[in-house]
mmCIF file of C-alpha atoms and ligand atoms in Angstrom:
data_model
loop_
_atom_site.group_PDB
_atom_site.id
_atom_site.type_symbol
_atom_site.label_atom_id
_atom_site.label_comp_id
_atom_site.label_asym_id
_atom_site.label_seq_id
_atom_site.Cartn_x
_atom_site.Cartn_y
_atom_site.Cartn_z
ATOM 1 C CA UNK T 260 -2.034 -67.863 72.486
ATOM 2 C CA UNK T 261 -0.116 -69.527 69.665
ATOM 3 C CA UNK T 262 0.581 -67.623 66.468
ATOM 4 C CA UNK T 263 -2.229 -67.979 63.939
ATOM 5 C CA UNK T 264 -1.343 -67.738 60.289
ATOM 6 C CA UNK T 265 -3.079 -67.954 56.900
ATOM 7 C CA UNK T 266 -2.217 -67.041 53.327
ATOM 8 C CA UNK T 267 -4.546 -65.905 50.553
ATOM 9 C CA UNK T 268 -4.231 -65.147 46.858
ATOM 10 C CA UNK T 269 -6.248 -62.517 44.982
ATOM 11 C CA UNK T 270 -6.168 -61.029 41.498
ATOM 12 C CA UNK T 271 -6.486 -57.374 40.533
ATOM 13 C CA UNK T 272 -9.473 -56.468 38.370
ATOM 14 C CA UNK T 273 -10.109 -54.145 35.466
ATOM 15 C CA UNK T 274 -13.384 -52.229 35.499
ATOM 16 C CA UNK T 275 -15.420 -52.244 32.272
ATOM 17 C CA UNK T 276 -17.972 -49.920 33.880
ATOM 18 C CA UNK T 277 -16.062 -47.692 36.289
ATOM 19 C CA UNK T 278 -16.580 -46.898 39.950
ATOM 20 C CA UNK T 279 -15.927 -43.195 40.511
ATOM 21 C CA UNK T 280 -17.185 -41.257 43.531
ATOM 22 C CA UNK T 281 -18.765 -42.439 46.777
ATOM 23 C CA UNK T 282 -22.145 -41.681 48.275
ATOM 24 C CA UNK T 283 -20.504 -42.530 51.605
ATOM 25 C CA UNK T 284 -16.783 -41.837 51.497
ATOM 26 C CA UNK T 285 -15.899 -43.437 54.866
ATOM 27 C CA UNK T 286 -17.785 -46.664 54.103
ATOM 28 C CA UNK T 287 -16.800 -46.641 50.428
ATOM 29 C CA UNK T 288 -20.392 -47.068 49.326
ATOM 30 C CA UNK T 289 -20.160 -46.145 45.632
ATOM 31 C CA UNK T 290 -22.094 -43.449 43.800
ATOM 32 C CA UNK T 291 -22.636 -45.916 40.966
ATOM 33 C CA UNK T 292 -22.579 -49.644 40.244
ATOM 34 C CA UNK T 293 -19.629 -51.094 38.345
ATOM 35 C CA UNK T 294 -18.599 -54.197 36.379
ATOM 36 C CA UNK T 295 -15.109 -55.700 36.121
ATOM 37 C CA UNK T 296 -13.219 -58.863 35.392
ATOM 38 C CA UNK T 297 -10.377 -60.323 37.391
ATOM 39 C CA UNK T 298 -6.882 -60.423 35.918
ATOM 40 C CA UNK T 299 -5.932 -64.044 36.525
ATOM 41 C CA UNK T 300 -2.309 -63.808 35.351
ATOM 42 C CA UNK T 301 -1.418 -61.102 37.869
ATOM 43 C CA UNK T 302 -1.595 -61.999 41.523
ATOM 44 C CA UNK T 303 -1.118 -60.815 45.064
ATOM 45 C CA UNK T 304 -0.176 -63.355 47.737
ATOM 46 C CA UNK T 305 -0.648 -62.158 51.304
ATOM 47 C CA UNK T 306 0.149 -63.893 54.590
ATOM 48 C CA UNK T 307 -1.225 -62.677 57.888
ATOM 49 C CA UNK T 308 0.230 -64.058 61.092
ATOM 50 C CA UNK T 309 -1.252 -62.953 64.399
ATOM 51 C CA UNK T 310 1.573 -63.184 66.917
ATOM 52 C CA UNK T 311 1.158 -62.366 70.634
ATOM 53 C CA UNK T 312 4.871 -61.528 70.907
ATOM 54 C CA UNK T 313 4.613 -58.550 68.557
ATOM 55 C CA UNK T 314 4.361 -55.082 70.081
ATOM 56 C CA UNK T 315 3.232 -53.459 66.826
ATOM 57 C CA UNK T 316 1.888 -54.632 63.474
ATOM 58 C CA UNK T 317 4.525 -55.306 60.814
ATOM 59 C CA UNK T 318 3.699 -54.837 57.140
ATOM 60 C CA UNK T 319 5.917 -55.650 54.193
ATOM 61 C CA UNK T 320 5.002 -55.358 50.522
ATOM 62 C CA UNK T 321 7.268 -56.775 47.817
ATOM 63 C CA UNK T 322 10.070 -57.183 50.355
ATOM 64 C CA UNK T 323 9.966 -53.637 51.723
ATOM 65 C CA UNK T 324 8.713 -52.583 55.149
ATOM 66 C CA UNK T 325 5.733 -50.301 54.641
ATOM 67 C CA UNK T 326 5.314 -47.066 56.633
ATOM 68 C CA UNK T 327 3.091 -44.007 56.854
ATOM 69 C CA UNK T 328 -0.242 -43.873 55.071
ATOM 70 C CA UNK T 329 0.001 -47.315 53.423
ATOM 71 C CA UNK T 330 0.887 -48.863 56.804
ATOM 72 C CA UNK T 331 -2.016 -47.123 58.554
ATOM 73 C CA UNK T 332 -4.399 -48.271 55.846
ATOM 74 C CA UNK T 333 -3.415 -51.929 56.358
ATOM 75 C CA UNK T 334 -3.482 -51.690 60.180
ATOM 76 C CA UNK T 335 -6.876 -50.007 60.085
ATOM 77 C CA UNK T 336 -8.152 -52.823 57.910
ATOM 78 C CA UNK T 337 -6.857 -55.482 60.322
ATOM 79 C CA UNK T 338 -8.821 -53.683 63.056
ATOM 80 C CA UNK T 339 -11.967 -53.860 60.922
ATOM 81 C CA UNK T 340 -11.470 -57.590 60.371
ATOM 82 C CA UNK T 341 -10.949 -58.128 64.122
ATOM 83 C CA UNK T 342 -14.040 -56.020 64.805
ATOM 84 C CA UNK T 343 -16.113 -58.188 62.496
ATOM 85 C CA UNK T 344 -15.401 -61.293 64.601
ATOM 86 C CA UNK T 345 -18.447 -62.868 66.209
ATOM 87 C CA UNK T 346 -18.891 -62.221 69.934
ATOM 88 C CA UNK T 347 -18.055 -65.831 70.869
ATOM 89 C CA UNK T 348 -14.673 -65.624 69.109
ATOM 90 C CA UNK T 349 -13.895 -62.264 70.721
ATOM 91 C CA UNK T 350 -14.600 -63.725 74.157
ATOM 92 C CA UNK T 351 -12.403 -66.739 73.517
ATOM 93 C CA UNK T 352 -9.535 -64.402 72.487
ATOM 94 C CA UNK T 353 -9.292 -61.502 74.961
ATOM 95 C CA UNK T 354 -6.535 -59.857 72.889
ATOM 96 C CA UNK T 355 -9.062 -59.552 70.074
ATOM 97 C CA UNK T 356 -11.550 -57.868 72.350
ATOM 98 C CA UNK T 357 -9.255 -55.116 73.595
ATOM 99 C CA UNK T 358 -7.383 -54.500 70.346
ATOM 100 C CA UNK T 359 -4.014 -55.909 71.431
ATOM 101 C CA UNK T 360 -3.803 -58.504 68.685
ATOM 102 C CA UNK T 361 -0.818 -57.723 66.457
ATOM 103 C CA UNK T 362 -0.011 -59.218 63.094
ATOM 104 C CA UNK T 363 2.831 -59.698 60.668
ATOM 105 C CA UNK T 364 1.600 -59.031 57.128
ATOM 106 C CA UNK T 365 3.731 -60.094 54.173
ATOM 107 C CA UNK T 366 2.373 -59.319 50.717
ATOM 108 C CA UNK T 367 3.915 -59.942 47.304
ATOM 109 C CA UNK T 368 2.716 -58.951 43.845
ATOM 110 C CA UNK T 369 3.688 -60.604 40.559
ATOM 111 C CA UNK T 370 3.172 -57.268 38.791
ATOM 112 C CA UNK T 371 4.948 -53.938 39.301
ATOM 113 C CA UNK T 372 3.278 -51.534 41.714
ATOM 114 C CA UNK T 373 2.528 -47.962 40.767
ATOM 115 C CA UNK T 374 2.067 -48.683 37.062
ATOM 116 C CA UNK T 375 -1.659 -48.183 37.200
ATOM 117 C CA UNK T 376 -2.651 -51.767 37.894
ATOM 118 C CA UNK T 377 -4.738 -51.483 41.013
ATOM 119 C CA UNK T 378 -2.693 -53.421 43.564
ATOM 120 C CA UNK T 379 -4.999 -52.062 46.269
ATOM 121 C CA UNK T 380 -7.847 -54.195 44.860
ATOM 122 C CA UNK T 381 -6.010 -57.526 44.987
ATOM 123 C CA UNK T 382 -4.106 -56.360 48.083
ATOM 124 C CA UNK T 383 -7.163 -55.689 50.243
ATOM 125 C CA UNK T 384 -9.021 -58.736 48.896
ATOM 126 C CA UNK T 385 -6.087 -61.034 49.823
ATOM 127 C CA UNK T 386 -5.569 -59.260 53.165
ATOM 128 C CA UNK T 387 -9.239 -59.707 54.081
ATOM 129 C CA UNK T 388 -9.299 -63.419 53.235
ATOM 130 C CA UNK T 389 -5.965 -64.150 54.936
ATOM 131 C CA UNK T 390 -6.818 -62.223 58.119
ATOM 132 C CA UNK T 391 -10.263 -63.847 58.441
ATOM 133 C CA UNK T 392 -8.797 -67.310 57.844
ATOM 134 C CA UNK T 393 -5.958 -66.718 60.333
ATOM 135 C CA UNK T 394 -8.571 -65.929 62.982
ATOM 136 C CA UNK T 395 -10.561 -69.010 62.017
ATOM 137 C CA UNK T 396 -13.548 -66.968 60.850
ATOM 138 C CA UNK T 397 -15.854 -68.501 58.292
ATOM 139 C CA UNK T 398 -17.590 -65.833 56.204
ATOM 140 C CA UNK T 399 -19.684 -65.896 53.062
ATOM 141 C CA UNK T 400 -18.280 -64.522 49.810
ATOM 142 C CA UNK T 401 -20.632 -61.525 50.136
ATOM 143 C CA UNK T 402 -19.383 -60.821 53.666
ATOM 144 C CA UNK T 403 -15.739 -61.062 52.567
ATOM 145 C CA UNK T 404 -16.421 -58.815 49.573
ATOM 146 C CA UNK T 405 -18.167 -56.230 51.776
ATOM 147 C CA UNK T 406 -15.305 -56.283 54.254
ATOM 148 C CA UNK T 407 -12.678 -55.919 51.499
ATOM 149 C CA UNK T 408 -14.641 -52.906 50.158
ATOM 150 C CA UNK T 409 -13.945 -50.985 53.366
ATOM 151 C CA UNK T 410 -10.199 -51.248 52.652
ATOM 152 C CA UNK T 411 -10.419 -50.274 48.978
ATOM 153 C CA UNK T 412 -13.662 -49.977 47.030
ATOM 154 C CA UNK T 413 -12.576 -51.955 43.986
ATOM 155 C CA UNK T 414 -11.204 -54.724 46.270
ATOM 156 C CA UNK T 415 -14.769 -55.989 46.750
ATOM 157 C CA UNK T 416 -14.735 -56.942 43.037
ATOM 158 C CA UNK T 417 -11.571 -59.036 43.453
ATOM 159 C CA UNK T 418 -13.280 -61.433 45.897
ATOM 160 C CA UNK T 419 -15.746 -63.190 43.507
ATOM 161 C CA UNK T 420 -14.425 -64.769 40.286
ATOM 162 C CA UNK T 421 -14.684 -64.017 36.582
ATOM 163 C CA UNK T 422 -16.969 -61.171 35.489
ATOM 164 C CA UNK T 423 -18.181 -59.290 38.537
ATOM 165 C CA UNK T 424 -20.909 -56.775 39.344
ATOM 166 C CA UNK T 425 -20.597 -54.442 42.361
ATOM 167 C CA UNK T 426 -24.006 -53.067 43.166
ATOM 168 C CA UNK T 427 -23.659 -51.429 46.559
ATOM 169 C CA UNK T 428 -22.311 -53.108 49.710
ATOM 170 C CA UNK T 429 -20.619 -56.045 47.977
ATOM 171 C CA UNK T 430 -19.875 -57.595 44.592
ATOM 172 C CA UNK T 431 -21.109 -60.800 42.974
ATOM 173 C CA UNK T 432 -19.980 -62.886 40.030
ATOM 174 C CA UNK T 433 -22.228 -62.530 36.963
ATOM 175 C CA UNK T 434 -20.312 -64.939 34.698
ATOM 176 C CA UNK T 435 -17.437 -67.396 35.154
ATOM 177 C CA UNK T 436 -14.005 -66.738 33.553
ATOM 178 C CA UNK T 437 -14.721 -69.244 30.739
ATOM 179 C CA UNK T 438 -17.767 -67.195 29.634
ATOM 180 C CA UNK T 439 -15.642 -65.123 27.283
ATOM 181 C CA UNK T 440 -12.015 -65.484 26.320
ATOM 182 C CA UNK T 441 -11.041 -61.830 26.784
ATOM 183 C CA UNK T 442 -7.546 -60.557 27.447
ATOM 184 C CA UNK T 443 -6.451 -57.282 29.013
ATOM 185 C CA UNK T 444 -3.277 -56.008 27.354
ATOM 186 C CA UNK T 445 -1.973 -53.121 29.421
ATOM 187 C CA UNK T 446 0.161 -50.583 27.588
ATOM 188 C CA UNK T 447 2.411 -48.982 30.189
ATOM 189 C CA UNK T 448 3.347 -45.543 28.930
ATOM 190 C CA UNK T 449 6.638 -43.794 29.472
ATOM 191 C CA UNK T 450 7.061 -40.418 31.099
ATOM 192 C CA UNK T 451 6.339 -38.607 34.290
ATOM 193 C CA UNK T 452 2.977 -39.608 35.725
ATOM 194 C CA UNK T 453 0.793 -37.341 37.792
ATOM 195 C CA UNK T 454 -0.057 -39.096 40.987
ATOM 196 C CA UNK T 455 -3.386 -38.265 42.523
ATOM 197 C CA UNK T 456 -4.570 -41.413 44.282
ATOM 198 C CA UNK T 457 -8.030 -42.765 43.531
ATOM 199 C CA UNK T 458 -9.213 -42.196 47.123
ATOM 200 C CA UNK T 459 -8.489 -38.487 46.684
ATOM 201 C CA UNK T 460 -10.073 -38.540 43.224
ATOM 202 C CA UNK T 461 -13.310 -40.161 44.439
ATOM 203 C CA UNK T 462 -13.667 -37.386 47.024
ATOM 204 C CA UNK T 463 -13.589 -34.787 44.211
ATOM 205 C CA UNK T 464 -16.076 -36.509 41.903
ATOM 206 C CA UNK T 465 -19.095 -34.495 43.051
ATOM 207 C CA UNK T 466 -17.303 -31.205 42.316
ATOM 208 C CA UNK T 467 -17.727 -31.920 38.603
ATOM 209 C CA UNK T 468 -21.107 -30.884 37.157
ATOM 210 C CA UNK T 469 -20.818 -33.925 34.872
ATOM 211 C CA UNK T 470 -20.804 -36.490 37.700
ATOM 212 C CA UNK T 471 -24.569 -36.355 38.220
ATOM 213 C CA UNK T 472 -25.226 -37.053 34.542
ATOM 214 C CA UNK T 473 -22.708 -39.909 34.619
ATOM 215 C CA UNK T 474 -24.288 -41.444 37.729
ATOM 216 C CA UNK T 475 -27.844 -41.052 36.381
ATOM 217 C CA UNK T 476 -26.864 -42.839 33.174
ATOM 218 C CA UNK T 477 -25.270 -45.819 34.965
ATOM 219 C CA UNK T 478 -28.201 -48.250 34.614
ATOM 220 C CA UNK T 479 -28.088 -47.893 30.820
ATOM 221 C CA UNK T 480 -24.349 -48.576 30.558
ATOM 222 C CA UNK T 481 -24.547 -51.418 33.058
ATOM 223 C CA UNK T 482 -27.327 -53.040 31.098
ATOM 224 C CA UNK T 483 -25.441 -52.785 27.797
ATOM 225 C CA UNK T 484 -22.299 -54.191 29.391
ATOM 226 C CA UNK T 485 -24.199 -57.120 30.940
ATOM 227 C CA UNK T 486 -25.798 -57.855 27.550
ATOM 228 C CA UNK T 487 -22.396 -57.712 25.842
ATOM 229 C CA UNK T 488 -20.959 -60.216 28.357
ATOM 230 C CA UNK T 489 -23.992 -62.522 28.197
ATOM 231 C CA UNK T 490 -23.838 -62.689 24.370
ATOM 232 C CA UNK T 491 -20.070 -62.221 23.902
ATOM 233 C CA UNK T 492 -20.926 -59.229 21.698
ATOM 234 C CA UNK T 493 -17.619 -57.421 21.188
ATOM 235 C CA UNK T 494 -18.934 -54.436 19.201
ATOM 236 C CA UNK T 495 -21.403 -53.692 21.989
ATOM 237 C CA UNK T 496 -18.736 -54.150 24.661
ATOM 238 C CA UNK T 497 -16.333 -51.840 22.827
ATOM 239 C CA UNK T 498 -18.833 -49.010 22.452
ATOM 240 C CA UNK T 499 -20.039 -49.104 26.059
ATOM 241 C CA UNK T 500 -16.656 -49.487 27.807
ATOM 242 C CA UNK T 501 -14.979 -46.753 25.772
ATOM 243 C CA UNK T 502 -17.867 -44.394 26.439
ATOM 244 C CA UNK T 503 -17.827 -45.298 30.136
ATOM 245 C CA UNK T 504 -14.076 -44.691 30.515
ATOM 246 C CA UNK T 505 -14.339 -41.372 28.673
ATOM 247 C CA UNK T 506 -17.259 -40.317 30.881
ATOM 248 C CA UNK T 507 -15.221 -41.066 34.008
ATOM 249 C CA UNK T 508 -12.242 -39.102 32.672
ATOM 250 C CA UNK T 509 -14.548 -36.225 31.681
ATOM 251 C CA UNK T 510 -15.633 -36.066 35.344
ATOM 252 C CA UNK T 511 -12.029 -36.308 36.539
ATOM 253 C CA UNK T 512 -10.851 -33.573 34.155
ATOM 254 C CA UNK T 513 -13.708 -31.238 35.138
ATOM 255 C CA UNK T 514 -13.451 -31.766 38.913
ATOM 256 C CA UNK T 515 -12.270 -28.881 41.039
ATOM 257 C CA UNK T 516 -9.333 -29.029 41.256
ATOM 258 C CA UNK T 517 -9.105 -30.648 37.849
ATOM 259 C CA UNK T 518 -7.033 -33.791 37.395
ATOM 260 C CA UNK T 519 -5.675 -34.918 34.041
ATOM 261 C CA UNK T 520 -4.256 -38.424 34.188
ATOM 262 C CA UNK T 521 -3.489 -38.708 30.474
ATOM 263 C CA UNK T 522 -0.190 -38.045 28.742
ATOM 264 C CA UNK T 523 0.307 -37.694 24.955
ATOM 265 C CA UNK T 524 0.958 -41.448 24.545
ATOM 266 C CA UNK T 525 -2.463 -42.150 26.103
ATOM 267 C CA UNK T 526 -4.110 -40.367 23.134
ATOM 268 C CA UNK T 527 -1.909 -42.116 20.587
ATOM 269 C CA UNK T 528 -2.884 -45.511 21.972
ATOM 270 C CA UNK T 529 -6.595 -44.607 21.962
ATOM 271 C CA UNK T 530 -6.226 -43.703 18.275
ATOM 272 C CA UNK T 531 -4.292 -46.880 17.492
ATOM 273 C CA UNK T 532 -6.892 -49.056 19.231
ATOM 274 C CA UNK T 533 -9.712 -47.439 17.242
ATOM 275 C CA UNK T 534 -7.762 -47.801 14.027
ATOM 276 C CA UNK T 535 -7.203 -51.509 14.737
ATOM 277 C CA UNK T 536 -10.922 -51.966 15.445
ATOM 278 C CA UNK T 537 -11.846 -50.204 12.207
ATOM 279 C CA UNK T 538 -9.655 -52.742 10.422
ATOM 280 C CA UNK T 539 -11.613 -55.596 12.026
ATOM 281 C CA UNK T 540 -9.565 -56.411 15.135
ATOM 282 C CA UNK T 541 -11.755 -56.951 18.245
ATOM 283 C CA UNK T 542 -10.016 -54.540 20.619
ATOM 284 C CA UNK T 543 -11.278 -51.653 22.765
ATOM 285 C CA UNK T 544 -9.681 -49.390 25.349
ATOM 286 C CA UNK T 545 -10.387 -48.506 28.938
ATOM 287 C CA UNK T 546 -8.312 -46.295 31.245
ATOM 288 C CA UNK T 547 -8.145 -46.201 35.059
ATOM 289 C CA UNK T 548 -6.905 -43.342 37.240
ATOM 290 C CA UNK T 549 -3.598 -43.080 35.392
ATOM 291 C CA UNK T 550 -2.124 -42.690 31.897
ATOM 292 C CA UNK T 551 -1.821 -46.381 30.970
ATOM 293 C CA UNK T 552 -4.253 -47.880 28.484
ATOM 294 C CA UNK T 553 -5.942 -51.226 29.057
ATOM 295 C CA UNK T 554 -6.596 -52.768 25.654
ATOM 296 C CA UNK T 555 -9.374 -55.317 26.048
ATOM 297 C CA UNK T 556 -9.439 -57.808 23.194
ATOM 298 C CA UNK T 557 -10.640 -61.262 22.248
ATOM 299 C CA UNK T 558 -7.901 -63.838 22.808
ATOM 300 C CA UNK T 559 -7.436 -64.597 19.092
ATOM 301 C CA UNK T 560 -6.427 -60.953 18.499
ATOM 302 C CA UNK T 561 -3.771 -60.949 21.231
ATOM 303 C CA UNK T 562 -0.689 -61.238 19.020
ATOM 304 C CA UNK T 563 -1.795 -58.552 16.599
ATOM 305 C CA UNK T 564 -2.681 -56.072 19.348
ATOM 306 C CA UNK T 565 0.577 -56.658 21.227
ATOM 307 C CA UNK T 566 2.618 -56.209 18.063
ATOM 308 C CA UNK T 567 0.879 -52.928 17.298
ATOM 309 C CA UNK T 568 1.437 -51.644 20.849
ATOM 310 C CA UNK T 569 5.126 -52.557 20.930
ATOM 311 C CA UNK T 570 5.702 -50.551 17.758
ATOM 312 C CA UNK T 571 4.335 -47.363 19.290
ATOM 313 C CA UNK T 572 6.439 -44.517 20.589
ATOM 314 C CA UNK T 573 5.877 -43.937 24.269
ATOM 315 C CA UNK T 574 4.975 -47.527 25.160
ATOM 316 C CA UNK T 575 7.445 -48.633 27.842
ATOM 317 C CA UNK T 576 6.034 -52.066 28.640
ATOM 318 C CA UNK T 577 3.155 -54.347 27.776
ATOM 319 C CA UNK T 578 1.547 -56.612 30.381
ATOM 320 C CA UNK T 579 -1.217 -59.090 29.630
ATOM 321 C CA UNK T 580 -3.757 -61.147 31.514
ATOM 322 C CA UNK T 581 -6.650 -63.518 30.904
ATOM 323 C CA UNK T 582 -9.876 -63.465 32.913
ATOM 324 C CA UNK T 583 -9.256 -64.902 36.382
ATOM 325 C CA UNK T 584 -11.095 -66.679 39.166
ATOM 326 C CA UNK T 585 -12.007 -65.693 42.705
ATOM 327 C CA UNK T 586 -9.699 -64.886 45.616
ATOM 328 C CA UNK T 587 -8.906 -67.929 47.758
ATOM 329 C CA UNK T 588 -7.135 -69.084 50.884
ATOM 330 C CA UNK T 589 -4.138 -71.331 50.213
HETATM 331 C C1 DP6 C 111 -10.500 -45.691 38.338
HETATM 332 O O1 DP6 C 111 -10.914 -48.805 44.492
HETATM 333 O O2 DP6 C 111 -8.699 -47.773 43.925
HETATM 334 O O3 DP6 C 111 -9.871 -47.864 39.045
HETATM 335 O O4 DP6 C 111 -11.707 -47.151 47.249
HETATM 336 O O5 DP6 C 111 -10.150 -45.240 47.316
HETATM 337 O O6 DP6 C 111 -9.233 -47.572 47.157
HETATM 338 P P1 DP6 C 111 -10.350 -46.622 46.812
HETATM 339 O O7 DP6 C 111 -10.388 -46.490 45.246
HETATM 340 P P2 DP6 C 111 -10.147 -47.595 44.149
HETATM 341 O O8 DP6 C 111 -10.812 -46.879 42.880
HETATM 342 C C2 DP6 C 111 -10.803 -47.482 41.636
HETATM 343 C C3 DP6 C 111 -11.053 -46.449 40.583
HETATM 344 C C4 DP6 C 111 -10.881 -46.904 39.163
HETATM 345 C C5 DP6 C 111 -12.185 -47.425 38.587
HETATM 346 C C6 DP6 C 111 -12.611 -48.805 38.992
HETATM 347 O O9 DP6 C 111 -11.760 -49.672 39.248
HETATM 348 O O10 DP6 C 111 -13.826 -49.033 38.987
#
């Protein structure tokens, strides 16, 4: 067998309606539906090369060989991709059938890792597309999204483009990037960050008595968010995404054990964003499983929001991105 190589590009995404908790943890089937948009100015490029000469899989991210849990997670995902091959392909490649197919995975991000931008979303979306393409598998977008989900839940939302809805097994696009000129301005806060990974966090969601109320209310928030996107209604978007993020953090804070991702600067930025909005600037906040604040604004407000953020104590960096397209094979 010759080596078989392919490269794919995927973008991280920011959830407007959050995914938190799984009804099936192993399959990453979510407790609730979620909506996001892709961050087209931040990208992950991943090459997968199946090479019969390799005795073990090799994984490098941003120029560093990856080991331990992160390595296992990638290798496990390659096994899933190989497993998903149709019977005819498996029979034409015996190494695929008995699990001896080894790959060299090289992944690079244009954004810093570990700053609260979910590199696992773009990472597993790009890995899925590259691995399938390297094996010559043709899959639908829904199949690729469903496969990416098994690696990291939110990765299924990085497969389709623009504004994306993840209902259960896979995600679909509900509007193209040009639908609404929104920008995500990410305020990276200084200080020591508590690191409880989202996988661990999802597993704790049901220990909070608030999770059931949050899950039962999902259809309402989803509907408001879809309306806001369809009509480019910023006031509506702001009220529903801020409430949604606060509901997720209320669950996180009241889980057992309790997790608090916020630091003092997180509160200051929330206040500043609300103050800006009161003065007429179309900006709203959302916060993932970390202390950084994603300030979602209309593109014409970009300069003003960035200026305000840079002036704040505790803001270490500011990263921005427009709405991006789907993941693709290069
Ligand atoms: C807070 O998709 O990172 O960003 O499935 O364990 O990889 P795993 O979790 P992940 O969880 C994302 C959580 C979130 C909210 C969201 O993106 O919807």
